[in-house]
Tab-separated table of C-alpha atoms in Angstrom:
chain	number	residue	atom	x	y	z
M	1	UNK	CA	-44.280	61.144	84.036
M	2	UNK	CA	-44.012	63.238	81.273
M	3	UNK	CA	-46.456	64.294	78.598
M	4	UNK	CA	-44.770	66.583	76.125
M	5	UNK	CA	-42.595	66.970	73.284
M	6	UNK	CA	-39.870	67.878	75.060
M	7	UNK	CA	-39.551	63.774	76.452
M	8	UNK	CA	-38.249	63.152	72.772
M	9	UNK	CA	-35.216	64.453	73.758
M	10	UNK	CA	-35.303	63.897	77.359
M	11	UNK	CA	-33.424	60.086	76.954
M	12	UNK	CA	-30.314	61.103	75.994
M	13	UNK	CA	-30.180	63.340	79.181
M	14	UNK	CA	-30.823	60.484	81.872
M	15	UNK	CA	-34.635	61.883	82.288
M	16	UNK	CA	-36.889	59.050	81.304
M	17	UNK	CA	-36.812	55.747	81.704
M	18	UNK	CA	-37.404	52.480	79.011
M	19	UNK	CA	-40.712	50.794	79.272
M	20	UNK	CA	-41.858	48.834	76.343
M	21	UNK	CA	-46.416	48.967	77.462
M	22	UNK	CA	-48.275	45.921	75.700
M	23	UNK	CA	-50.557	47.574	75.058
M	24	UNK	CA	-47.938	49.683	71.733
M	25	UNK	CA	-48.296	47.492	69.685
M	26	UNK	CA	-52.028	49.317	68.856
M	27	UNK	CA	-49.603	52.418	67.803
M	28	UNK	CA	-48.423	52.571	63.935
M	29	UNK	CA	-45.212	53.957	63.549
M	30	UNK	CA	-44.837	58.180	63.982
M	31	UNK	CA	-46.614	57.477	66.974
M	32	UNK	CA	-43.809	55.864	68.976
M	33	UNK	CA	-40.518	55.985	69.364
M	34	UNK	CA	-38.050	52.162	68.898
M	35	UNK	CA	-36.791	52.066	71.952
M	36	UNK	CA	-39.628	52.674	73.805
M	37	UNK	CA	-38.851	55.724	75.356
M	38	UNK	CA	-42.634	57.424	74.771
M	39	UNK	CA	-45.471	56.328	72.918
M	40	UNK	CA	-47.650	59.235	71.587
M	41	UNK	CA	-51.146	60.021	73.586
M	42	UNK	CA	-53.065	61.900	70.855
M	43	UNK	CA	-52.566	63.821	67.521
M	44	UNK	CA	-53.235	67.010	66.711
M	45	UNK	CA	-53.635	68.220	62.500
M	46	UNK	CA	-52.632	71.010	61.334
M	47	UNK	CA	-54.960	72.333	59.160
M	48	UNK	CA	-56.689	75.270	56.829
M	49	UNK	CA	-59.815	76.603	58.788
M	50	UNK	CA	-62.737	78.827	56.807
M	51	UNK	CA	-65.835	80.449	57.234
M	52	UNK	CA	-68.564	78.701	55.206
M	53	UNK	CA	-70.707	81.915	55.316
M	54	UNK	CA	-67.761	84.143	54.372
M	55	UNK	CA	-66.030	81.690	52.161
M	56	UNK	CA	-67.436	79.295	49.519
M	57	UNK	CA	-66.248	75.476	50.076
M	58	UNK	CA	-65.369	75.271	45.628
M	59	UNK	CA	-63.370	78.824	46.593
M	60	UNK	CA	-61.927	77.139	49.813
M	61	UNK	CA	-57.832	76.642	49.483
M	62	UNK	CA	-56.659	73.176	48.858
M	63	UNK	CA	-53.162	73.564	48.863
M	64	UNK	CA	-51.104	75.807	50.423
M	65	UNK	CA	-49.832	78.160	47.914
M	66	UNK	CA	-53.588	79.415	47.968
M	67	UNK	CA	-53.654	81.502	50.528
M	68	UNK	CA	-50.754	83.626	48.377
M	69	UNK	CA	-53.827	84.483	46.350
M	70	UNK	CA	-54.240	88.245	46.543
M	71	UNK	CA	-57.408	87.739	47.715
M	72	UNK	CA	-57.421	86.508	51.331
M	73	UNK	CA	-54.964	89.211	51.933
M	74	UNK	CA	-56.246	90.461	55.106
M	75	UNK	CA	-58.461	88.063	55.465
M	76	UNK	CA	-56.384	84.989	57.500
M	77	UNK	CA	-55.117	84.403	61.091
M	78	UNK	CA	-52.948	82.290	62.711
M	79	UNK	CA	-51.401	81.220	66.142
M	80	UNK	CA	-48.297	82.730	67.188
M	81	UNK	CA	-46.608	79.515	68.074
M	82	UNK	CA	-46.889	77.096	65.302
M	83	UNK	CA	-43.499	75.531	65.559
M	84	UNK	CA	-44.275	72.431	64.336
M	85	UNK	CA	-45.545	73.374	61.492
M	86	UNK	CA	-43.400	75.810	60.736
M	87	UNK	CA	-40.610	72.714	60.575
M	88	UNK	CA	-42.606	71.123	59.089
M	89	UNK	CA	-43.212	72.727	55.469
M	90	UNK	CA	-39.590	73.234	55.485
M	91	UNK	CA	-39.231	69.505	55.161
M	92	UNK	CA	-41.779	69.261	52.883
M	93	UNK	CA	-40.970	72.096	50.574
M	94	UNK	CA	-37.385	72.510	51.426
M	95	UNK	CA	-35.406	75.025	52.902
M	96	UNK	CA	-35.071	77.391	50.386
M	97	UNK	CA	-37.970	76.635	49.116
M	98	UNK	CA	-39.286	76.641	52.438
M	99	UNK	CA	-38.588	79.881	53.133
M	100	UNK	CA	-39.171	81.904	50.186
M	101	UNK	CA	-43.343	80.450	50.878
M	102	UNK	CA	-42.509	81.798	54.765
M	103	UNK	CA	-41.855	85.461	53.142
M	104	UNK	CA	-44.250	85.586	50.984
M	105	UNK	CA	-46.661	84.560	53.378
M	106	UNK	CA	-45.879	86.746	55.551
M	107	UNK	CA	-46.819	89.679	53.495
M	108	UNK	CA	-50.711	88.434	52.907
M	109	UNK	CA	-51.215	90.961	56.970
M	110	UNK	CA	-51.711	87.732	58.923
M	111	UNK	CA	-53.558	88.256	62.412
M	112	UNK	CA	-52.037	86.682	64.807
M	113	UNK	CA	-53.411	85.678	67.820
M	114	UNK	CA	-51.895	83.668	70.820
M	115	UNK	CA	-53.382	80.207	70.279
M	116	UNK	CA	-55.270	78.575	67.809
M	117	UNK	CA	-58.732	78.373	69.727
M	118	UNK	CA	-58.468	82.625	69.644
M	119	UNK	CA	-58.139	82.457	65.707
M	120	UNK	CA	-61.126	79.378	65.106
M	121	UNK	CA	-63.084	81.750	67.681
M	122	UNK	CA	-62.107	85.055	65.369
M	123	UNK	CA	-63.056	83.217	62.026
M	124	UNK	CA	-66.575	81.772	63.754
M	125	UNK	CA	-66.900	85.049	64.528
M	126	UNK	CA	-66.810	86.175	60.809
M	127	UNK	CA	-63.112	88.415	61.689
M	128	UNK	CA	-61.470	85.902	59.989
M	129	UNK	CA	-62.122	84.068	56.796
M	130	UNK	CA	-59.767	81.971	57.086
M	131	UNK	CA	-58.102	80.187	59.640
M	132	UNK	CA	-54.111	79.144	59.256
M	133	UNK	CA	-52.839	75.592	60.810
M	134	UNK	CA	-56.115	75.147	62.507
M	135	UNK	CA	-56.249	72.405	64.951
M	136	UNK	CA	-59.271	69.430	63.711
M	137	UNK	CA	-60.978	67.962	66.627
M	138	UNK	CA	-61.442	72.242	67.551
M	139	UNK	CA	-62.630	73.019	64.484
M	140	UNK	CA	-64.832	70.447	64.562
M	141	UNK	CA	-66.400	71.111	68.739
M	142	UNK	CA	-66.685	74.651	67.069
M	143	UNK	CA	-69.551	73.616	64.158
M	144	UNK	CA	-70.874	71.152	66.363
M	145	UNK	CA	-71.909	73.942	68.624
M	146	UNK	CA	-73.870	76.040	65.449
M	147	UNK	CA	-70.408	77.356	63.884
M	148	UNK	CA	-70.477	78.191	60.551
M	149	UNK	CA	-66.526	76.651	59.726
M	150	UNK	CA	-65.239	74.286	57.851
M	151	UNK	CA	-61.569	72.838	57.687
M	152	UNK	CA	-59.508	71.254	54.689
M	153	UNK	CA	-56.805	68.571	55.422
M	154	UNK	CA	-53.359	69.743	53.104
M	155	UNK	CA	-51.296	66.294	53.065
M	156	UNK	CA	-48.890	66.107	53.434
M	157	UNK	CA	-50.816	67.181	57.006
M	158	UNK	CA	-48.246	67.619	59.933
M	159	UNK	CA	-49.601	66.161	62.096
M	160	UNK	CA	-48.333	67.098	66.648
M	161	UNK	CA	-48.207	64.564	68.739
M	162	UNK	CA	-48.162	64.733	72.613
M	163	UNK	CA	-45.719	61.724	73.973
M	164	UNK	CA	-46.105	60.008	76.689
M	165	UNK	CA	-42.863	58.493	78.745
M	166	UNK	CA	-42.151	57.801	82.238
M	167	UNK	CA	-39.778	59.696	84.517
M	168	UNK	CA	-36.100	58.340	85.263
M	169	UNK	CA	-36.898	58.901	88.429
M	170	UNK	CA	-40.311	57.890	89.135
M	171	UNK	CA	-40.599	57.430	92.707
M	172	UNK	CA	-43.157	54.977	91.790
M	173	UNK	CA	-42.606	53.514	89.028
M	174	UNK	CA	-44.240	50.144	88.594
M	175	UNK	CA	-47.575	52.321	89.485
M	176	UNK	CA	-46.472	54.777	86.189
M	177	UNK	CA	-46.075	51.863	83.772
M	178	UNK	CA	-49.601	50.498	85.114
M	179	UNK	CA	-51.116	54.374	84.469
M	180	UNK	CA	-48.998	54.553	81.597
M	181	UNK	CA	-50.752	50.586	80.267
M	182	UNK	CA	-54.346	52.826	80.953
M	183	UNK	CA	-53.836	56.136	79.269
M	184	UNK	CA	-53.405	53.599	76.820
M	185	UNK	CA	-55.551	51.033	76.614
M	186	UNK	CA	-58.383	50.908	74.581
M	187	UNK	CA	-60.385	52.211	77.280
M	188	UNK	CA	-57.909	55.292	78.593
M	189	UNK	CA	-58.721	56.346	74.728
M	190	UNK	CA	-62.090	55.746	74.269
M	191	UNK	CA	-62.480	58.892	77.061
M	192	UNK	CA	-59.719	60.135	75.336
M	193	UNK	CA	-61.687	61.025	72.366
M	194	UNK	CA	-64.692	61.843	74.287
M	195	UNK	CA	-63.056	65.513	74.898
M	196	UNK	CA	-63.039	65.757	70.964
M	197	UNK	CA	-58.986	63.938	71.126
M	198	UNK	CA	-57.833	62.235	67.807
M	199	UNK	CA	-56.778	59.205	69.712
M	200	UNK	CA	-53.386	57.448	68.418
M	201	UNK	CA	-54.410	54.697	68.918
M	202	UNK	CA	-55.061	52.322	65.823
M	203	UNK	CA	-58.207	50.041	67.338
M	204	UNK	CA	-60.279	54.058	68.885
M	205	UNK	CA	-62.018	55.758	66.814
M	206	UNK	CA	-62.903	59.989	67.236
M	207	UNK	CA	-65.741	61.129	68.409
M	208	UNK	CA	-66.255	62.553	64.708
M	209	UNK	CA	-66.108	60.450	62.748
M	210	UNK	CA	-64.220	63.244	60.219
M	211	UNK	CA	-61.563	63.505	62.368
M	212	UNK	CA	-59.708	59.890	61.867
M	213	UNK	CA	-55.910	59.799	61.065
M	214	UNK	CA	-57.408	56.365	58.504
M	215	UNK	CA	-56.728	57.340	54.975
M	216	UNK	CA	-54.928	60.375	55.076
M	217	UNK	CA	-51.489	61.241	54.488
M	218	UNK	CA	-49.318	62.826	57.961
M	219	UNK	CA	-45.869	63.499	57.495
M	220	UNK	CA	-44.019	61.369	59.928
M	221	UNK	CA	-42.173	62.855	63.221
M	222	UNK	CA	-39.176	63.740	63.128
M	223	UNK	CA	-37.411	64.229	66.515
M	224	UNK	CA	-34.987	66.043	65.465
M	225	UNK	CA	-37.383	68.876	64.864
M	226	UNK	CA	-36.793	68.864	69.240
M	227	UNK	CA	-33.329	69.149	69.396
M	228	UNK	CA	-33.020	71.893	66.060
M	229	UNK	CA	-35.697	74.582	67.580
M	230	UNK	CA	-33.538	74.116	71.211
M	231	UNK	CA	-30.383	74.886	69.092
M	232	UNK	CA	-31.957	78.202	67.577
């Protein structure tokens, strides 16, 4: 069984098997493919985080262009590998304007760390004022422990999905199907939610109500991003 963004093109290579789980009816378009090769297990949203002791709510960035403000130079951090965010931004802005934006953002002396958790920790410690491409569930988890941090979802929100798929060569395919059914079920997704994951199933709420994807304008995931990335 696969659990990775890479299963999106495994079907083309004959590595993933089709399975139309009866649980898929609870997953919206964008959280499953049409053919039945994968269904999303949980979703991460790329948001902007900030330290509430260093940044007032009214001054916090409300648009991606706000990150270009000179006041934030040298005060922001982000992960070294926000591939989906980068591709999503180019899709939203258009390639030319998107690359121009990235060039200007790169001049803001951003602190890069591998792993969003590290950036969130630095933001919570006050070493960074703002965290770009933060995962909102991680910010909420640290908030729950008393960290002085908050987050803002800039729409359309760029999501990262976690596709669940069965191997085309699974030694026990029926057992694999039962396990997929359980992971995608209401009970399975509720367990996922307990780990501060944001369930993709539409009738299961996250543990922190604000983490819900309902009502947010989310950029639909484009599987061609995977192909373009592999060809780079």
